[in-house]
Amino acid sequence: MNKLKAKEGLFVVHLFFLIDHWKRKSGQVHPNFEVEIGSIVDRIKNEEGFQIATFCMLCHCDIGFMILGPDLHKMQEFEKRLTKTFSLDGWNLHYSFFSMTEKSEYTTTREEFEEELISSGIQPGTEDFLNRISDFEKAMEYYTTVRLYPTLPDYPFFSFYPMRKKRENSQNWYALGFKERKELMKGHAKVGRKYSGRVVQYITGATGLDDWEWAVSLYAKDPYDIKSIVYEMRFDPVSAKFAEFGSFYCGLQMSLNEAIKRVQT
């Protein structure tokens, strides 16, 4: 089979399915549905470089998946097989989203960090200066790896929403200069860091790939923390002035068998 890998990062697919009880009542039931869908999910888990999280969704739909992987041909195969198998058992694909992991263009550069050290009175070439630079480079290497090649957490609560930046005459994010955008994003990131250890955030890029520009996937142990971080960020200028949001999809992470059982019972 052909392989298609990105220059950097992983491909990401979100799939949300809605059960159609009328179809199932009328006899559209796949006799081996649970076995076949379980086999597909197990294959994804065992495919090199791939990860999958399964959710029993709240309100809008019934079962959701977040899939990460390095090969787009494999990713498409898994997406089509899941969709087909669900449809044979009377389910509809309610919503889907395609994106890629990416690193932020607004992170602090080494040169900027060096300027900050000098401004604080730490002289270049000193042991303290060199140690701080070394720690900075290690931290940035870790940050880049986590952004491009994350490991999905086993946190029980999940929230997904798409977003984009405004292009209105008086609120056009892309008409701002890079320095102004970077300064605004510093404040935005500061809010996110307050929730470190409580909320795991994945911001994946979809410019040129889907209808929105980013997918936001949030994982938490307590739903309150996701509610709080989203609410607090609404007051940050980046969100208050320049952000537009799509529908929110929330769910509980659990095994596929448990999710199906909960929906069909």
Short mmCIF file of C-alpha atoms in Angstrom, two decimals:
data_model
loop_
_atom_site.label_atom_id
_atom_site.label_comp_id
_atom_site.label_asym_id
_atom_site.label_seq_id
_atom_site.Cartn_x
_atom_site.Cartn_y
_atom_site.Cartn_z
CA MET A 1 0.00 0.00 0.00
CA ASN A 2 1.12 3.56 -0.71
CA LYS A 3 2.28 5.73 2.18
CA LEU A 4 1.86 9.46 2.59
CA LYS A 5 3.61 11.06 5.53
CA ALA A 6 3.84 14.74 6.46
CA LYS A 7 7.08 16.72 6.67
CA GLU A 8 6.37 17.00 10.39
CA GLY A 9 3.57 16.09 12.75
CA LEU A 10 0.70 13.61 12.67
CA PHE A 11 -2.63 13.46 10.87
CA VAL A 12 -5.70 13.79 13.09
CA VAL A 13 -9.27 12.67 12.40
CA HIS A 14 -12.26 13.26 14.66
CA LEU A 15 -15.36 11.14 13.93
CA PHE A 16 -18.72 11.46 15.68
CA PHE A 17 -21.49 8.92 15.05
CA LEU A 18 -25.20 9.13 15.81
CA ILE A 19 -27.29 5.99 16.18
CA ASP A 20 -30.52 5.90 14.16
CA HIS A 21 -32.94 3.90 16.28
CA TRP A 22 -35.59 3.92 13.52
CA LYS A 23 -33.22 2.27 11.06
CA ARG A 24 -32.28 -0.35 13.63
CA LYS A 25 -35.93 -0.91 14.55
CA SER A 26 -36.73 -1.51 10.89
CA GLY A 27 -34.13 -4.25 10.72
CA GLN A 28 -30.96 -2.43 9.62
CA VAL A 29 -28.72 -4.24 12.07
CA HIS A 30 -25.29 -5.71 11.37
CA PRO A 31 -25.17 -9.15 13.08
CA ASN A 32 -21.40 -8.94 13.67
CA PHE A 33 -21.24 -5.19 14.30
CA GLU A 34 -19.55 -5.21 17.69
CA VAL A 35 -16.96 -7.78 16.60
CA GLU A 36 -16.11 -5.98 13.36
CA ILE A 37 -15.99 -2.48 14.83
CA GLY A 38 -13.89 -3.79 17.70
CA SER A 39 -11.52 -5.40 15.22
CA ILE A 40 -11.04 -2.09 13.38
CA VAL A 41 -10.35 -0.19 16.61
CA ASP A 42 -7.87 -2.87 17.73
CA ARG A 43 -6.11 -2.67 14.38
CA ILE A 44 -5.78 1.10 14.75
CA LYS A 45 -4.32 0.65 18.24
CA ASN A 46 -1.80 -1.86 16.96
CA GLU A 47 -0.80 0.08 13.82
CA GLU A 48 2.66 1.62 14.25
CA GLY A 49 2.46 5.28 15.22
CA PHE A 50 -1.34 5.33 15.54
CA GLN A 51 -3.48 6.17 18.57
CA ILE A 52 -7.23 6.20 19.08
CA ALA A 53 -9.42 7.50 21.88
CA THR A 54 -13.05 6.35 22.14
CA PHE A 55 -15.86 8.37 23.70
CA CYS A 56 -19.48 7.92 24.63
CA MET A 57 -20.79 11.35 23.66
CA LEU A 58 -23.21 13.66 25.43
CA CYS A 59 -26.34 15.09 23.77
CA HIS A 60 -25.34 15.88 20.16
CA CYS A 61 -24.33 12.36 19.11
CA ASP A 62 -23.49 8.96 20.56
CA ILE A 63 -19.97 7.66 19.92
CA GLY A 64 -16.85 9.60 19.00
CA PHE A 65 -13.25 8.87 18.07
CA MET A 66 -10.06 10.89 17.97
CA ILE A 67 -7.45 9.17 15.81
CA LEU A 68 -3.81 10.20 15.35
CA GLY A 69 -1.35 8.65 12.92
CA PRO A 70 1.63 9.30 10.63
CA ASP A 71 0.31 7.79 7.36
CA LEU A 72 -2.60 9.43 5.54
CA HIS A 73 -3.38 6.37 3.41
CA LYS A 74 -3.80 4.25 6.55
CA MET A 75 -5.76 7.02 8.23
CA GLN A 76 -8.19 7.22 5.31
CA GLU A 77 -8.58 3.44 5.25
CA PHE A 78 -9.47 3.40 8.95
CA GLU A 79 -11.87 6.32 8.57
CA LYS A 80 -13.73 4.67 5.67
CA ARG A 81 -13.92 1.29 7.38
CA LEU A 82 -15.29 2.78 10.59
CA THR A 83 -17.87 4.84 8.71
CA LYS A 84 -19.00 1.91 6.56
CA THR A 85 -19.28 -0.52 9.47
CA PHE A 86 -21.27 1.92 11.58
CA SER A 87 -23.60 2.67 8.65
CA LEU A 88 -24.33 -1.06 8.16
CA ASP A 89 -25.64 -1.15 11.71
CA GLY A 90 -27.95 1.84 11.35
CA TRP A 91 -25.63 4.63 12.49
CA ASN A 92 -25.00 7.96 10.73
CA LEU A 93 -21.78 9.96 10.60
CA HIS A 94 -22.90 13.09 12.45
CA TYR A 95 -19.69 15.18 12.19
CA SER A 96 -16.08 14.75 11.19
CA PHE A 97 -12.95 16.89 11.16
CA PHE A 98 -9.51 16.50 9.57
CA SER A 99 -6.44 18.32 10.88
CA MET A 100 -2.75 17.93 11.66
CA THR A 101 -0.66 18.41 14.78
CA GLU A 102 1.45 21.55 14.57
CA LYS A 103 3.82 23.69 16.60
CA SER A 104 2.97 27.28 17.38
CA GLU A 105 4.61 30.04 15.36
CA TYR A 106 4.40 32.32 18.40
CA THR A 107 6.78 30.52 20.76
CA THR A 108 9.75 32.40 22.25
CA THR A 109 12.92 32.11 20.15
CA ARG A 110 16.41 31.60 21.59
CA GLU A 111 17.34 35.14 20.57
CA GLU A 112 14.32 36.57 22.41
CA PHE A 113 15.12 34.53 25.50
CA GLU A 114 18.73 35.72 25.44
CA GLU A 115 17.50 39.32 25.30
CA GLU A 116 15.25 38.67 28.29
CA LEU A 117 18.20 37.30 30.28
CA ILE A 118 20.41 40.27 29.42
CA SER A 119 17.59 42.69 30.30
CA SER A 120 17.33 41.02 33.73
CA GLY A 121 21.04 41.57 34.35
CA ILE A 122 22.40 38.12 33.50
CA GLN A 123 25.50 38.57 31.38
CA PRO A 124 26.26 36.45 28.26
CA GLY A 125 28.95 33.83 28.74
CA THR A 126 28.42 33.45 32.47
CA GLU A 127 27.65 30.03 33.93
CA ASP A 128 24.17 31.17 34.95
CA PHE A 129 23.47 32.47 31.43
CA LEU A 130 24.64 29.27 29.74
CA ASN A 131 22.71 27.04 32.14
CA ARG A 132 19.52 29.00 31.54
CA ILE A 133 19.97 28.79 27.78
CA SER A 134 20.53 25.03 28.03
CA ASP A 135 17.38 24.61 30.13
CA PHE A 136 15.43 26.76 27.67
CA GLU A 137 16.51 24.69 24.67
CA LYS A 138 15.58 21.44 26.43
CA ALA A 139 12.18 22.85 27.36
CA MET A 140 11.50 24.03 23.82
CA GLU A 141 12.55 20.66 22.37
CA TYR A 142 10.13 18.92 24.74
CA TYR A 143 7.36 21.41 23.92
CA THR A 144 7.82 20.90 20.17
CA THR A 145 7.77 17.11 20.54
CA VAL A 146 4.60 17.20 22.65
CA ARG A 147 2.85 19.48 20.13
CA LEU A 148 3.85 17.46 17.05
CA TYR A 149 3.86 13.92 18.45
CA PRO A 150 1.55 13.86 21.49
CA THR A 151 0.40 10.89 23.53
CA LEU A 152 -3.34 10.93 24.16
CA PRO A 153 -4.17 10.93 27.90
CA ASP A 154 -6.59 8.59 29.64
CA TYR A 155 -8.50 11.47 31.27
CA PRO A 156 -12.22 10.64 31.48
CA PHE A 157 -13.77 13.86 30.13
CA PHE A 158 -13.33 15.13 26.56
CA SER A 159 -14.41 18.28 24.72
CA PHE A 160 -13.92 19.14 21.05
CA TYR A 161 -14.70 22.27 19.05
CA PRO A 162 -13.50 23.85 15.81
CA MET A 163 -12.43 27.50 15.64
CA ARG A 164 -11.06 30.17 13.35
CA LYS A 165 -9.80 33.74 13.50
CA LYS A 166 -12.01 36.60 12.29
CA ARG A 167 -11.40 38.47 9.04
CA GLU A 168 -13.85 41.33 9.56
CA ASN A 169 -12.80 44.85 8.63
CA SER A 170 -12.39 46.03 12.22
CA GLN A 171 -11.37 42.63 13.61
CA ASN A 172 -9.07 41.00 11.08
CA TRP A 173 -6.51 38.81 12.83
CA TYR A 174 -4.51 38.36 9.65
CA ALA A 175 -4.21 42.11 9.09
CA LEU A 176 -2.29 42.48 12.36
CA GLY A 177 1.49 42.49 12.32
CA PHE A 178 3.35 39.41 13.53
CA LYS A 179 4.70 41.14 16.65
CA GLU A 180 1.22 42.25 17.70
CA ARG A 181 -0.22 38.78 17.14
CA LYS A 182 2.63 37.20 19.08
CA GLU A 183 2.15 39.57 22.01
CA LEU A 184 -1.57 38.80 22.09
CA MET A 185 -0.92 35.07 22.01
CA LYS A 186 1.42 35.35 25.01
CA GLY A 187 -1.50 36.41 27.16
CA HIS A 188 -3.67 33.68 25.68
CA ALA A 189 -1.06 31.03 26.47
CA LYS A 190 -0.67 32.38 30.01
CA VAL A 191 -4.30 31.50 30.72
CA GLY A 192 -3.79 27.98 29.37
CA ARG A 193 -0.74 27.37 31.56
CA LYS A 194 -2.83 28.06 34.67
CA TYR A 195 -4.65 24.78 33.95
CA SER A 196 -1.51 22.67 33.52
CA GLY A 197 -2.05 19.25 35.09
CA ARG A 198 -5.82 19.67 35.01
CA VAL A 199 -6.53 20.15 31.29
CA VAL A 200 -4.57 18.66 28.38
CA GLN A 201 -5.00 20.78 25.24
CA TYR A 202 -4.37 19.76 21.64
CA ILE A 203 -4.63 22.55 19.06
CA THR A 204 -4.40 20.93 15.63
CA GLY A 205 -4.25 22.89 12.38
CA ALA A 206 -6.76 22.58 9.55
CA THR A 207 -6.02 25.54 7.28
CA GLY A 208 -6.59 24.24 3.76
CA LEU A 209 -7.78 20.90 5.15
CA ASP A 210 -11.25 21.54 6.59
CA ASP A 211 -13.88 24.28 6.93
CA TRP A 212 -12.42 25.70 10.15
CA GLU A 213 -8.78 26.66 10.80
CA TRP A 214 -8.16 24.70 14.00
CA ALA A 215 -9.53 21.81 16.02
CA VAL A 216 -9.37 22.13 19.79
CA SER A 217 -9.40 18.87 21.77
CA LEU A 218 -9.49 19.16 25.55
CA TYR A 219 -9.08 16.32 28.06
CA ALA A 220 -9.70 16.70 31.80
CA LYS A 221 -10.33 14.69 34.95
CA ASP A 222 -13.05 17.15 35.97
CA PRO A 223 -15.50 18.72 33.46
CA TYR A 224 -15.48 21.86 35.62
CA ASP A 225 -11.90 22.59 34.54
CA ILE A 226 -12.81 22.56 30.85
CA LYS A 227 -15.80 24.79 31.51
CA SER A 228 -13.53 27.14 33.48
CA ILE A 229 -10.67 27.36 30.98
CA VAL A 230 -13.01 28.03 28.05
CA TYR A 231 -14.88 30.66 30.05
CA GLU A 232 -11.69 32.40 31.22
CA MET A 233 -10.21 32.44 27.73
CA ARG A 234 -13.36 34.11 26.38
CA PHE A 235 -12.22 37.31 28.15
CA ASP A 236 -8.73 37.18 26.64
CA PRO A 237 -8.46 39.61 23.66
CA VAL A 238 -7.45 36.82 21.27
CA SER A 239 -10.82 35.12 21.87
CA ALA A 240 -12.94 38.17 22.73
CA LYS A 241 -11.99 40.14 19.61
CA PHE A 242 -10.75 37.67 17.04
CA ALA A 243 -12.11 34.15 17.61
CA GLU A 244 -15.11 32.33 16.18
CA PHE A 245 -16.19 28.93 17.50
CA GLY A 246 -18.13 26.03 16.07
CA SER A 247 -20.27 23.50 17.93
CA PHE A 248 -18.92 21.84 21.07
CA TYR A 249 -18.88 18.04 21.35
CA CYS A 250 -18.35 16.53 24.80
CA GLY A 251 -18.03 12.93 25.88
CA LEU A 252 -16.70 10.42 28.36
CA GLN A 253 -13.66 8.37 27.42
CA MET A 254 -14.25 4.65 27.83
CA SER A 255 -13.81 1.32 26.10
CA LEU A 256 -15.63 0.79 22.81
CA ASN A 257 -17.70 -2.09 24.22
CA GLU A 258 -18.86 -0.01 27.16
CA ALA A 259 -19.74 2.93 24.88
CA ILE A 260 -21.80 0.74 22.53
CA LYS A 261 -23.52 -0.97 25.44
CA ARG A 262 -24.43 2.39 26.98
CA VAL A 263 -25.89 3.70 23.69
CA GLN A 264 -27.84 0.58 22.71
CA THR A 265 -29.24 -0.29 26.14
#
